[in-house]
Tab-separated table of C-alpha atoms and ligand atoms in Angstrom:
chain	number	residue	atom	x	y	z
A	1018	MET	CA	0.074	-0.009	0.161
A	1019	ASP	CA	1.237	3.563	-0.858
A	1020	TYR	CA	0.344	5.317	2.951
A	1021	ARG	CA	1.569	8.631	1.810
A	1022	GLN	CA	-0.884	8.529	-1.133
A	1023	TYR	CA	-3.418	7.318	0.946
A	1024	PHE	CA	-3.081	10.021	3.499
A	1025	SER	CA	-2.671	12.868	0.772
A	1026	ASP	CA	-5.879	11.266	-0.857
A	1027	GLU	CA	-7.729	11.675	2.284
A	1028	LEU	CA	-6.599	15.020	3.206
A	1029	GLN	CA	-7.596	16.451	-0.249
A	1030	LYS	CA	-11.362	15.185	0.230
A	1031	LEU	CA	-11.268	17.238	3.229
A	1032	HIS	CA	-9.932	20.304	1.169
A	1033	ASN	CA	-12.872	19.473	-1.675
A	1034	GLU	CA	-15.309	19.453	0.881
A	1035	GLY	CA	-14.415	22.648	2.683
A	1036	ARG	CA	-13.630	21.265	6.242
A	1037	TYR	CA	-9.978	20.832	6.010
A	1038	ARG	CA	-8.991	22.165	9.317
A	1039	THR	CA	-6.707	25.140	9.814
A	1040	PHE	CA	-5.524	26.652	13.299
A	1041	ALA	CA	-5.208	29.988	14.426
A	1042	ASP	CA	-1.772	30.542	15.684
A	1043	LEU	CA	-2.467	32.538	18.667
A	1044	GLU	CA	-0.588	34.192	21.867
A	1045	ARG	CA	-2.764	35.190	24.395
A	1046	ARG	CA	-1.601	37.899	26.691
A	1047	ALA	CA	-2.213	37.399	30.539
A	1048	GLY	CA	-4.117	40.581	31.442
A	1049	ARG	CA	-4.966	41.765	27.916
A	1050	TYR	CA	-7.527	39.293	26.905
A	1051	PRO	CA	-9.749	38.998	25.085
A	1052	GLU	CA	-6.776	40.289	22.922
A	1053	ALA	CA	-4.044	38.233	21.441
A	1054	THR	CA	-1.689	38.188	18.907
A	1055	HIS	CA	-2.310	36.029	15.660
A	1056	HIS	CA	0.845	34.709	13.792
A	1057	GLY	CA	-0.091	35.171	10.099
A	1058	VAL	CA	1.645	33.775	7.147
A	1059	SER	CA	3.086	36.982	6.612
A	1060	SER	CA	2.779	39.037	9.406
A	1061	ASP	CA	1.776	39.608	13.371
A	1062	GLN	CA	-1.682	40.853	14.164
A	1063	ARG	CA	-3.572	41.944	17.521
A	1064	VAL	CA	-6.832	40.269	17.272
A	1065	THR	CA	-9.902	40.207	19.713
A	1066	VAL	CA	-10.853	36.903	20.571
A	1067	TRP	CA	-14.588	36.148	20.016
A	1068	CYS	CA	-14.650	32.326	20.623
A	1069	SER	CA	-12.465	31.207	23.344
A	1070	ASN	CA	-14.058	28.727	26.042
A	1071	ASP	CA	-12.066	30.332	28.806
A	1072	TYR	CA	-15.642	31.912	29.434
A	1073	LEU	CA	-14.835	34.060	32.427
A	1074	GLY	CA	-11.344	35.156	31.537
A	1075	MET	CA	-10.136	33.047	34.580
A	1076	GLY	CA	-7.070	32.042	32.610
A	1077	GLN	CA	-5.913	35.351	33.064
A	1078	ASN	CA	-6.470	35.896	36.837
A	1079	GLN	CA	-3.868	37.324	38.638
A	1080	GLU	CA	-4.849	35.099	42.032
A	1081	VAL	CA	-4.951	32.089	39.702
A	1082	VAL	CA	-1.798	32.821	37.978
A	1083	SER	CA	-0.451	33.271	41.206
A	1084	ALA	CA	-1.437	30.235	42.858
A	1085	ALA	CA	-0.106	28.568	39.640
A	1086	HIS	CA	3.338	30.269	39.987
A	1087	ARG	CA	3.634	29.596	43.820
A	1088	ILE	CA	3.161	25.738	43.246
A	1089	LEU	CA	5.209	25.667	40.332
A	1090	ARG	CA	8.199	27.421	42.225
A	1091	ASP	CA	7.512	25.170	44.968
A	1092	THR	CA	7.245	21.779	43.576
A	1093	GLY	CA	8.504	21.877	40.047
A	1094	VAL	CA	6.466	21.147	36.869
A	1095	GLY	CA	5.482	17.687	36.427
A	1096	ALA	CA	3.535	15.563	38.976
A	1097	GLY	CA	6.282	12.957	39.111
A	1098	GLY	CA	3.882	9.861	38.601
A	1099	THR	CA	0.265	8.453	38.109
A	1100	ARG	CA	-2.080	8.801	41.212
A	1101	ASN	CA	-1.051	5.415	42.497
A	1102	ILE	CA	2.549	5.489	42.092
A	1103	SER	CA	3.469	8.795	43.703
A	1104	GLY	CA	1.974	11.296	41.727
A	1105	THR	CA	-0.756	11.972	44.438
A	1106	ASN	CA	-0.084	15.649	45.199
A	1107	HIS	CA	-1.771	17.409	48.276
A	1108	ASN	CA	-3.292	19.888	45.247
A	1109	HIS	CA	-5.085	17.140	43.682
A	1110	VAL	CA	-6.608	15.895	46.596
A	1111	ARG	CA	-7.693	19.239	47.943
A	1112	LEU	CA	-9.104	19.953	44.464
A	1113	GLU	CA	-10.919	16.888	44.559
A	1114	SER	CA	-12.995	17.777	47.775
A	1115	GLU	CA	-13.774	21.267	46.922
A	1116	LEU	CA	-15.390	19.660	43.473
A	1117	ALA	CA	-17.278	17.456	45.596
A	1118	ASP	CA	-18.376	20.647	47.953
A	1119	LEU	CA	-19.419	22.578	45.024
A	1120	HIS	CA	-21.790	19.858	43.585
A	1121	ASP	CA	-22.852	18.859	47.162
A	1122	LYS	CA	-21.642	15.164	46.248
A	1123	GLN	CA	-19.620	13.131	48.946
A	1124	ALA	CA	-16.636	12.497	46.408
A	1125	ALA	CA	-14.999	13.614	43.227
A	1126	LEU	CA	-12.288	12.371	40.682
A	1127	LEU	CA	-9.766	14.274	39.026
A	1128	PHE	CA	-8.650	13.335	35.576
A	1129	THR	CA	-6.263	14.959	32.853
A	1130	SER	CA	-8.937	16.506	31.053
A	1131	GLY	CA	-13.073	16.621	30.458
A	1132	TYR	CA	-12.701	14.265	27.669
A	1133	VAL	CA	-10.761	11.849	29.490
A	1134	ALA	CA	-13.276	12.099	32.188
A	1135	ASN	CA	-16.099	11.386	30.137
A	1136	MET	CA	-14.298	8.514	28.041
A	1137	THR	CA	-13.063	6.691	31.026
A	1138	ALA	CA	-15.958	7.092	33.680
A	1139	LEU	CA	-18.413	6.088	30.907
A	1140	SER	CA	-16.483	3.192	29.480
A	1141	THR	CA	-15.967	2.026	33.124
A	1142	LEU	CA	-19.714	2.241	34.437
A	1143	ALA	CA	-21.028	1.016	31.263
A	1144	SER	CA	-18.585	-2.187	30.602
A	1145	ARG	CA	-18.455	-3.152	34.253
A	1146	LEU	CA	-22.476	-2.592	35.557
A	1147	PRO	CA	-23.788	-6.229	34.703
A	1148	ASP	CA	-25.457	-6.365	31.256
A	1149	CYS	CA	-26.038	-2.628	31.299
A	1150	VAL	CA	-27.851	-0.456	28.759
A	1151	VAL	CA	-26.910	3.115	27.796
A	1152	PHE	CA	-29.773	5.674	26.793
A	1153	SER	CA	-27.424	8.584	25.074
A	1154	ASP	CA	-28.860	11.798	23.689
A	1155	GLU	CA	-28.258	12.309	20.005
A	1156	GLN	CA	-26.209	15.448	20.320
A	1157	ASN	CA	-23.875	14.104	23.167
A	1158	HIS	CA	-20.439	15.252	22.865
A	1159	ALA	CA	-17.925	12.891	21.175
A	1160	SER	CA	-15.936	12.346	24.533
A	1161	MET	CA	-19.147	10.718	25.951
A	1162	ILE	CA	-19.984	8.786	22.547
A	1163	GLU	CA	-16.113	7.018	22.668
A	1164	GLY	CA	-16.797	6.096	26.157
A	1165	ILE	CA	-19.801	4.356	25.526
A	1166	ARG	CA	-18.655	2.727	22.497
A	1167	HIS	CA	-15.888	1.501	24.265
A	1168	SER	CA	-17.346	-0.072	26.571
A	1169	ARG	CA	-19.525	-2.094	23.904
A	1170	ALA	CA	-22.571	-1.953	26.111
A	1171	GLU	CA	-26.031	-2.015	24.560
A	1172	LYS	CA	-26.788	1.617	23.391
A	1173	HIS	CA	-29.883	3.632	22.691
A	1174	ILE	CA	-30.155	7.044	21.150
A	1175	PHE	CA	-32.684	9.196	22.261
A	1176	ARG	CA	-33.964	12.284	20.293
A	1177	HIS	CA	-32.039	15.633	21.546
A	1178	ASN	CA	-33.599	16.835	24.813
A	1179	ASP	CA	-37.158	14.291	24.253
A	1180	PRO	CA	-37.792	13.012	27.684
A	1181	ASN	CA	-40.975	11.417	25.765
A	1182	ASP	CA	-38.718	9.557	23.424
A	1183	LEU	CA	-36.559	8.550	26.094
A	1184	HIS	CA	-39.195	7.050	27.867
A	1185	ARG	CA	-40.342	4.918	25.150
A	1186	LYS	CA	-36.981	3.394	24.783
A	1187	MET	CA	-36.375	2.945	28.072
A	1188	SER	CA	-39.712	1.241	28.537
A	1189	ARG	CA	-38.576	-1.010	25.681
A	1190	VAL	CA	-35.920	-2.398	27.824
A	1191	ALA	CA	-36.389	-5.158	30.580
A	1192	PRO	CA	-37.032	-3.286	33.994
A	1193	ASP	CA	-34.611	-5.095	35.830
A	1194	ARG	CA	-31.516	-4.360	33.807
A	1195	ALA	CA	-28.702	-1.825	34.810
A	1196	LYS	CA	-29.651	1.595	33.147
A	1197	LEU	CA	-27.395	4.517	32.381
A	1198	VAL	CA	-28.977	7.708	30.867
A	1199	VAL	CA	-26.251	10.050	29.540
A	1200	PHE	CA	-26.628	13.861	28.275
A	1201	GLU	CA	-25.274	17.301	29.001
A	1202	SER	CA	-26.783	20.489	30.669
A	1203	VAL	CA	-25.714	23.050	28.097
A	1204	TYR	CA	-24.932	21.637	24.574
A	1205	SER	CA	-21.863	23.473	23.207
A	1206	MET	CA	-22.669	24.210	19.564
A	1207	ASP	CA	-26.461	25.064	19.752
A	1208	GLY	CA	-26.369	26.728	23.221
A	1209	ASP	CA	-29.351	24.942	24.752
A	1210	PHE	CA	-30.366	23.701	27.813
A	1211	ALA	CA	-31.644	19.917	28.499
A	1212	PRO	CA	-34.996	19.708	30.945
A	1213	ILE	CA	-33.112	18.037	33.509
A	1214	ARG	CA	-35.691	17.508	35.842
A	1215	LYS	CA	-37.725	15.754	33.188
A	1216	ILE	CA	-35.032	13.462	32.009
A	1217	CYS	CA	-34.731	12.729	35.973
A	1218	ASP	CA	-38.059	11.623	36.269
A	1219	VAL	CA	-38.187	9.471	33.161
A	1220	ALA	CA	-34.775	7.903	34.393
A	1221	LYS	CA	-35.453	7.306	38.203
A	1222	HIS	CA	-39.038	5.877	36.706
A	1223	HIS	CA	-37.053	3.368	35.390
A	1224	HIS	CA	-34.497	2.963	37.936
A	1225	ALA	CA	-31.706	4.230	35.758
A	1226	LEU	CA	-28.397	5.896	37.002
A	1227	THR	CA	-28.067	9.864	35.383
A	1228	TYR	CA	-25.075	11.122	34.270
A	1229	LEU	CA	-24.853	14.351	33.396
A	1230	ASP	CA	-21.931	16.800	31.117
A	1231	GLU	CA	-21.865	20.159	32.799
A	1232	VAL	CA	-18.936	21.292	30.881
A	1233	HIS	CA	-20.175	24.405	29.284
A	1234	ALA	CA	-22.531	25.199	32.661
A	1235	VAL	CA	-19.984	24.783	35.619
A	1236	GLY	CA	-18.887	28.244	36.882
A	1237	LEU	CA	-21.542	29.865	34.822
A	1238	TYR	CA	-25.018	28.867	35.890
A	1239	GLY	CA	-26.425	28.250	39.658
A	1240	PRO	CA	-25.759	29.391	42.783
A	1241	GLN	CA	-22.153	29.362	43.084
A	1242	GLY	CA	-21.615	28.618	39.211
A	1243	ALA	CA	-22.573	24.695	40.552
A	1244	GLY	CA	-24.159	24.288	36.926
A	1245	VAL	CA	-27.711	24.059	35.621
A	1246	ALA	CA	-28.728	21.110	37.622
A	1247	ALA	CA	-28.006	23.519	40.896
A	1248	ARG	CA	-29.755	26.051	39.198
A	1249	ASP	CA	-33.089	24.263	38.435
A	1250	GLY	CA	-32.834	22.668	41.802
A	1251	VAL	CA	-32.089	18.785	40.488
A	1252	MET	CA	-28.114	18.535	41.522
A	1253	HIS	CA	-29.381	15.849	44.186
A	1254	ARG	CA	-31.155	13.895	41.664
A	1255	VAL	CA	-28.190	13.773	39.134
A	1256	ASP	CA	-25.872	10.833	40.292
A	1257	VAL	CA	-22.996	11.394	38.276
A	1258	ILE	CA	-22.050	15.171	37.623
A	1259	GLN	CA	-18.853	15.514	35.075
A	1260	GLY	CA	-17.315	18.669	34.601
A	1261	THR	CA	-13.958	20.628	33.063
A	1262	LEU	CA	-11.929	22.746	34.794
A	1263	ALA	CA	-10.481	24.117	31.662
A	1264	LYS	CA	-13.505	26.152	30.225
A	1265	ALA	CA	-15.053	28.920	32.852
A	1266	PHE	CA	-12.225	27.778	35.140
A	1267	GLY	CA	-9.737	28.366	33.000
A	1268	THR	CA	-7.134	25.904	33.501
A	1269	LEU	CA	-7.133	22.379	32.443
A	1270	GLY	CA	-8.465	18.857	33.710
A	1271	GLY	CA	-11.695	17.227	34.215
A	1272	TYR	CA	-13.682	15.510	36.731
A	1273	ILE	CA	-16.856	13.547	37.960
A	1274	SER	CA	-18.447	14.350	41.427
A	1275	ALA	CA	-20.844	11.362	42.678
A	1276	SER	CA	-21.264	9.128	45.552
A	1277	ALA	CA	-18.202	7.840	47.430
A	1278	GLU	CA	-18.766	4.398	46.142
A	1279	LEU	CA	-19.347	5.343	42.539
A	1280	VAL	CA	-16.133	7.174	42.931
A	1281	ASP	CA	-14.334	4.692	44.550
A	1282	PHE	CA	-15.484	2.244	41.711
A	1283	VAL	CA	-14.237	4.195	38.819
A	1284	ARG	CA	-10.881	5.204	40.621
A	1285	SER	CA	-10.304	1.684	41.142
A	1286	ASN	CA	-11.283	0.537	37.523
A	1287	GLY	CA	-10.998	3.468	35.306
A	1288	SER	CA	-7.854	2.731	32.715
A	1289	GLY	CA	-7.717	6.482	31.979
A	1290	PHE	CA	-7.635	7.343	35.269
A	1291	ILE	CA	-4.995	4.839	36.776
A	1292	PHE	CA	-2.530	4.602	34.024
A	1293	THR	CA	-1.822	7.963	33.123
A	1294	THR	CA	0.482	10.764	34.860
A	1295	SER	CA	-1.488	13.285	36.993
A	1296	LEU	CA	-1.891	16.967	36.047
A	1297	PRO	CA	0.802	19.217	37.365
A	1298	PRO	CA	0.247	20.294	41.023
A	1299	CYS	CA	0.452	23.966	39.887
A	1300	ILE	CA	-2.195	23.477	37.311
A	1301	SER	CA	-4.381	22.054	40.233
A	1302	ALA	CA	-3.635	24.660	42.421
A	1303	ALA	CA	-4.620	27.362	39.659
A	1304	ALA	CA	-7.892	25.126	39.508
A	1305	TYR	CA	-8.420	25.374	42.819
A	1306	ALA	CA	-8.029	29.103	43.318
A	1307	SER	CA	-10.123	29.673	40.342
A	1308	ILE	CA	-13.047	27.487	41.706
A	1309	ARG	CA	-12.598	29.253	45.135
A	1310	ILE	CA	-12.975	32.670	43.206
A	1311	VAL	CA	-15.928	31.534	40.788
A	1312	ARG	CA	-18.171	30.226	43.511
A	1313	ASP	CA	-17.681	33.704	45.549
A	1314	ASN	CA	-18.111	36.045	42.266
A	1315	ASP	CA	-22.056	36.165	41.183
A	1316	ALA	CA	-20.947	39.472	39.987
A	1317	LEU	CA	-18.955	38.137	37.478
A	1318	ARG	CA	-21.547	35.518	36.042
A	1319	GLU	CA	-24.024	38.332	35.842
A	1320	LEU	CA	-21.620	40.489	34.014
A	1321	GLN	CA	-21.458	37.557	31.591
A	1322	GLN	CA	-25.075	37.289	30.881
A	1323	GLU	CA	-24.909	41.157	30.749
A	1324	ARG	CA	-22.654	41.248	28.022
A	1325	VAL	CA	-24.462	37.857	25.970
A	1326	GLN	CA	-27.953	39.996	26.575
A	1327	LYS	CA	-26.408	42.897	25.092
A	1328	LEU	CA	-24.421	41.586	21.952
A	1329	LYS	CA	-27.412	39.208	21.181
A	1330	HIS	CA	-30.065	42.387	21.591
A	1331	LEU	CA	-27.641	44.170	19.098
A	1332	MET	CA	-27.489	41.352	16.451
A	1333	ALA	CA	-30.977	40.933	16.454
A	1334	ALA	CA	-31.223	44.657	15.912
A	1335	ALA	CA	-28.881	44.540	13.136
A	1336	GLY	CA	-30.786	41.500	11.272
A	1337	LEU	CA	-28.052	38.910	11.781
A	1338	PRO	CA	-29.858	35.388	11.843
A	1339	LEU	CA	-28.614	34.190	15.358
A	1340	MET	CA	-30.035	30.658	16.453
A	1341	GLN	CA	-32.473	30.834	19.113
A	1342	SER	CA	-30.138	29.940	22.690
A	1343	GLU	CA	-30.775	30.734	26.041
A	1344	SER	CA	-27.214	30.101	27.158
A	1345	HIS	CA	-23.942	32.276	26.582
A	1346	ILE	CA	-23.251	30.403	23.654
A	1347	LEU	CA	-24.418	32.414	20.467
A	1348	PRO	CA	-24.647	30.290	16.990
A	1349	LEU	CA	-24.278	32.635	13.761
A	1350	MET	CA	-25.760	30.411	11.311
A	1351	VAL	CA	-23.827	30.448	7.782
A	1352	GLY	CA	-24.947	26.658	6.000
A	1353	ASP	CA	-22.193	26.407	4.096
A	1354	PRO	CA	-18.552	25.252	4.983
A	1355	VAL	CA	-16.676	27.109	2.298
A	1356	ARG	CA	-18.519	30.402	2.982
A	1357	CYS	CA	-17.995	29.840	6.877
A	1358	ARG	CA	-14.561	29.702	6.066
A	1359	GLU	CA	-14.019	32.690	4.305
A	1360	ILE	CA	-16.286	34.753	6.887
A	1361	SER	CA	-13.716	33.682	9.565
A	1362	GLU	CA	-10.794	34.655	7.190
A	1363	THR	CA	-12.203	37.997	6.139
A	1364	LEU	CA	-12.992	38.509	10.010
A	1365	MET	CA	-9.638	38.349	10.751
A	1366	THR	CA	-7.893	39.822	8.047
A	1367	GLU	CA	-9.800	43.037	7.748
A	1368	TYR	CA	-11.232	43.389	11.072
A	1369	SER	CA	-9.087	41.970	13.597
A	1370	ILE	CA	-11.750	39.644	14.626
A	1371	TYR	CA	-10.933	35.970	15.334
A	1372	LEU	CA	-14.200	33.677	14.798
A	1373	GLN	CA	-13.288	30.260	14.139
A	1374	PRO	CA	-15.526	28.415	11.664
A	1375	ILE	CA	-17.465	25.355	12.898
A	1376	ASN	CA	-18.008	22.908	10.409
A	1377	TYR	CA	-18.864	19.391	9.498
A	1378	PRO	CA	-18.250	16.716	11.765
A	1379	THR	CA	-18.284	19.468	14.807
A	1380	VAL	CA	-21.813	20.132	13.705
A	1381	PRO	CA	-23.834	18.310	10.978
A	1382	CYS	CA	-23.296	19.568	7.480
A	1383	GLY	CA	-25.752	22.512	6.323
A	1384	THR	CA	-25.305	24.203	9.832
A	1385	GLU	CA	-21.910	25.449	9.463
A	1386	ARG	CA	-21.662	28.595	11.677
A	1387	LEU	CA	-19.723	30.709	13.858
A	1388	ARG	CA	-20.034	30.485	17.375
A	1389	ILE	CA	-19.648	33.808	19.539
A	1390	THR	CA	-19.158	33.266	23.087
A	1391	PRO	CA	-18.950	36.700	24.908
A	1392	SER	CA	-17.521	37.069	28.258
A	1393	PRO	CA	-16.996	39.848	30.879
A	1394	VAL	CA	-13.717	40.905	29.579
A	1395	HIS	CA	-15.455	41.934	26.354
A	1396	SER	CA	-16.233	45.828	26.101
A	1397	ASP	CA	-18.827	47.873	24.749
A	1398	GLU	CA	-16.219	48.767	22.046
A	1399	ASP	CA	-15.263	45.275	21.330
A	1400	ILE	CA	-19.295	44.421	20.543
A	1401	ASP	CA	-19.942	47.084	18.666
A	1402	HIS	CA	-16.920	46.550	16.761
A	1403	LEU	CA	-18.108	43.083	16.399
A	1404	VAL	CA	-21.693	44.026	14.761
A	1405	ASP	CA	-20.306	46.409	12.382
A	1406	ALA	CA	-17.921	44.167	11.273
A	1407	LEU	CA	-20.629	41.184	10.693
A	1408	VAL	CA	-23.183	43.804	9.237
A	1409	ALA	CA	-20.324	44.737	6.502
A	1410	VAL	CA	-19.363	40.964	6.107
A	1411	TRP	CA	-23.048	39.916	5.780
A	1412	ALA	CA	-23.897	42.465	3.284
A	1413	ARG	CA	-20.707	41.904	1.257
A	1414	TYR	CA	-21.225	37.836	0.626
A	1415	SER	CA	-24.883	38.701	0.451
A	1416	LEU	CA	-25.706	36.149	3.183
A	1417	ARG	CA	-28.926	35.291	4.536
A	1418	ARG	CA	-30.532	37.857	7.145
A	1419	ALA	CA	-32.980	37.210	9.858
A	1420	ALA	CA	-36.695	38.299	9.223
B	1690	PLP	C1	-15.153	20.542	25.788
B	1690	PLP	C2	-15.670	19.392	26.244
B	1690	PLP	C3	-15.654	18.477	26.557
B	1690	PLP	C4	-13.976	17.929	27.039
B	1690	PLP	O1	-13.727	18.464	28.214
B	1690	PLP	P1	-11.991	19.363	28.209
B	1690	PLP	O2	-11.730	19.580	29.563
B	1690	PLP	O3	-11.795	20.362	26.849
B	1690	PLP	O4	-11.142	18.056	27.665
B	1690	PLP	C5	-16.482	17.348	27.279
B	1690	PLP	N1	-17.678	17.521	27.138
B	1690	PLP	C6	-18.517	18.744	26.297
B	1690	PLP	C7	-19.655	18.915	26.118
B	1690	PLP	C8	-17.154	19.642	25.789
B	1690	PLP	O5	-17.673	20.862	25.111
């Protein structure tokens, strides 16, 4: 086989379909976010980042940065081992107890990323619970799909955010089998919320365990930023809450929080937890500092929501076709991968605005979009400039306007 030819043909296909991925070469500057330097092909340029998941700008928070510095200086860079063999640091232990407290659960377990948390926890639970059946929302994130697939458990996909469909599918499975219902609270590409209470009602009616990915919600919703389940008063009905330290908390790492027994079970059996080096202690210290600040800071959450509402309002007034979304994620529909990339390039080169095109397979074909995530550090001028630029670009490409 001509391996190089194969790879190059496959890449050419991606180019032809307009979904070859190119990365923006960025340099963020602590203290100046959302501004970053974009290292372009011929020159460098200062741009405003509008698509980061550092939703609250905590990645540059002075206290968070100082916490990382202090532990980096005191303990060095790496953790030095897996959690089992010399790699459990006091900063991990303290962080796990903070996370359990945040979600009002008995225990929490850290992973090197949110992806690894989903992959490991779901594959461990679904493969080891005897004769387990998994019910998974059709829009679940790749990390959850991979975890479920890896478990080889029987799987049923229910219609997105549809408790009735979930009920129908659960009713067809023998009542005494182990069941796991897997869903997200905020869906990252459409920005919509799950009906958590209703899904829990159905799941509990069928005696299932519930597993909720709150990656795009922790830090942002509910009392102390504990998430949408907390906001809706149903956190205690969700058996496993999974989250990340890399989005609103601005650092790195993922976790699950649940009962002491469930967490101990994943800790004792989860391959992606056991056989990998633990997070650097300085990162865990930064995450801990970030969570403490964010829990106490309703004003930060309110400011983010205020920025979101302001941008939404101005975009609607300008006739830009924002998708309906109640969350902080604002999807602006383009509907064509090539056009989506062109718009993104024009915004970058002519308006110093960085908005990454979101194409298949991240979203379904025909729903290519720009995904805008306003944060407390975006100013009025940033917002005005973005709306003006989008209006100009929409006119130039004769794109569809909202009614
Ligand atoms: C980003 C994301 C993850 C993975 O989290 P990381 O910490 O970035 O690995 C998991 N679930 C959802 C829904 C996500 O969007």
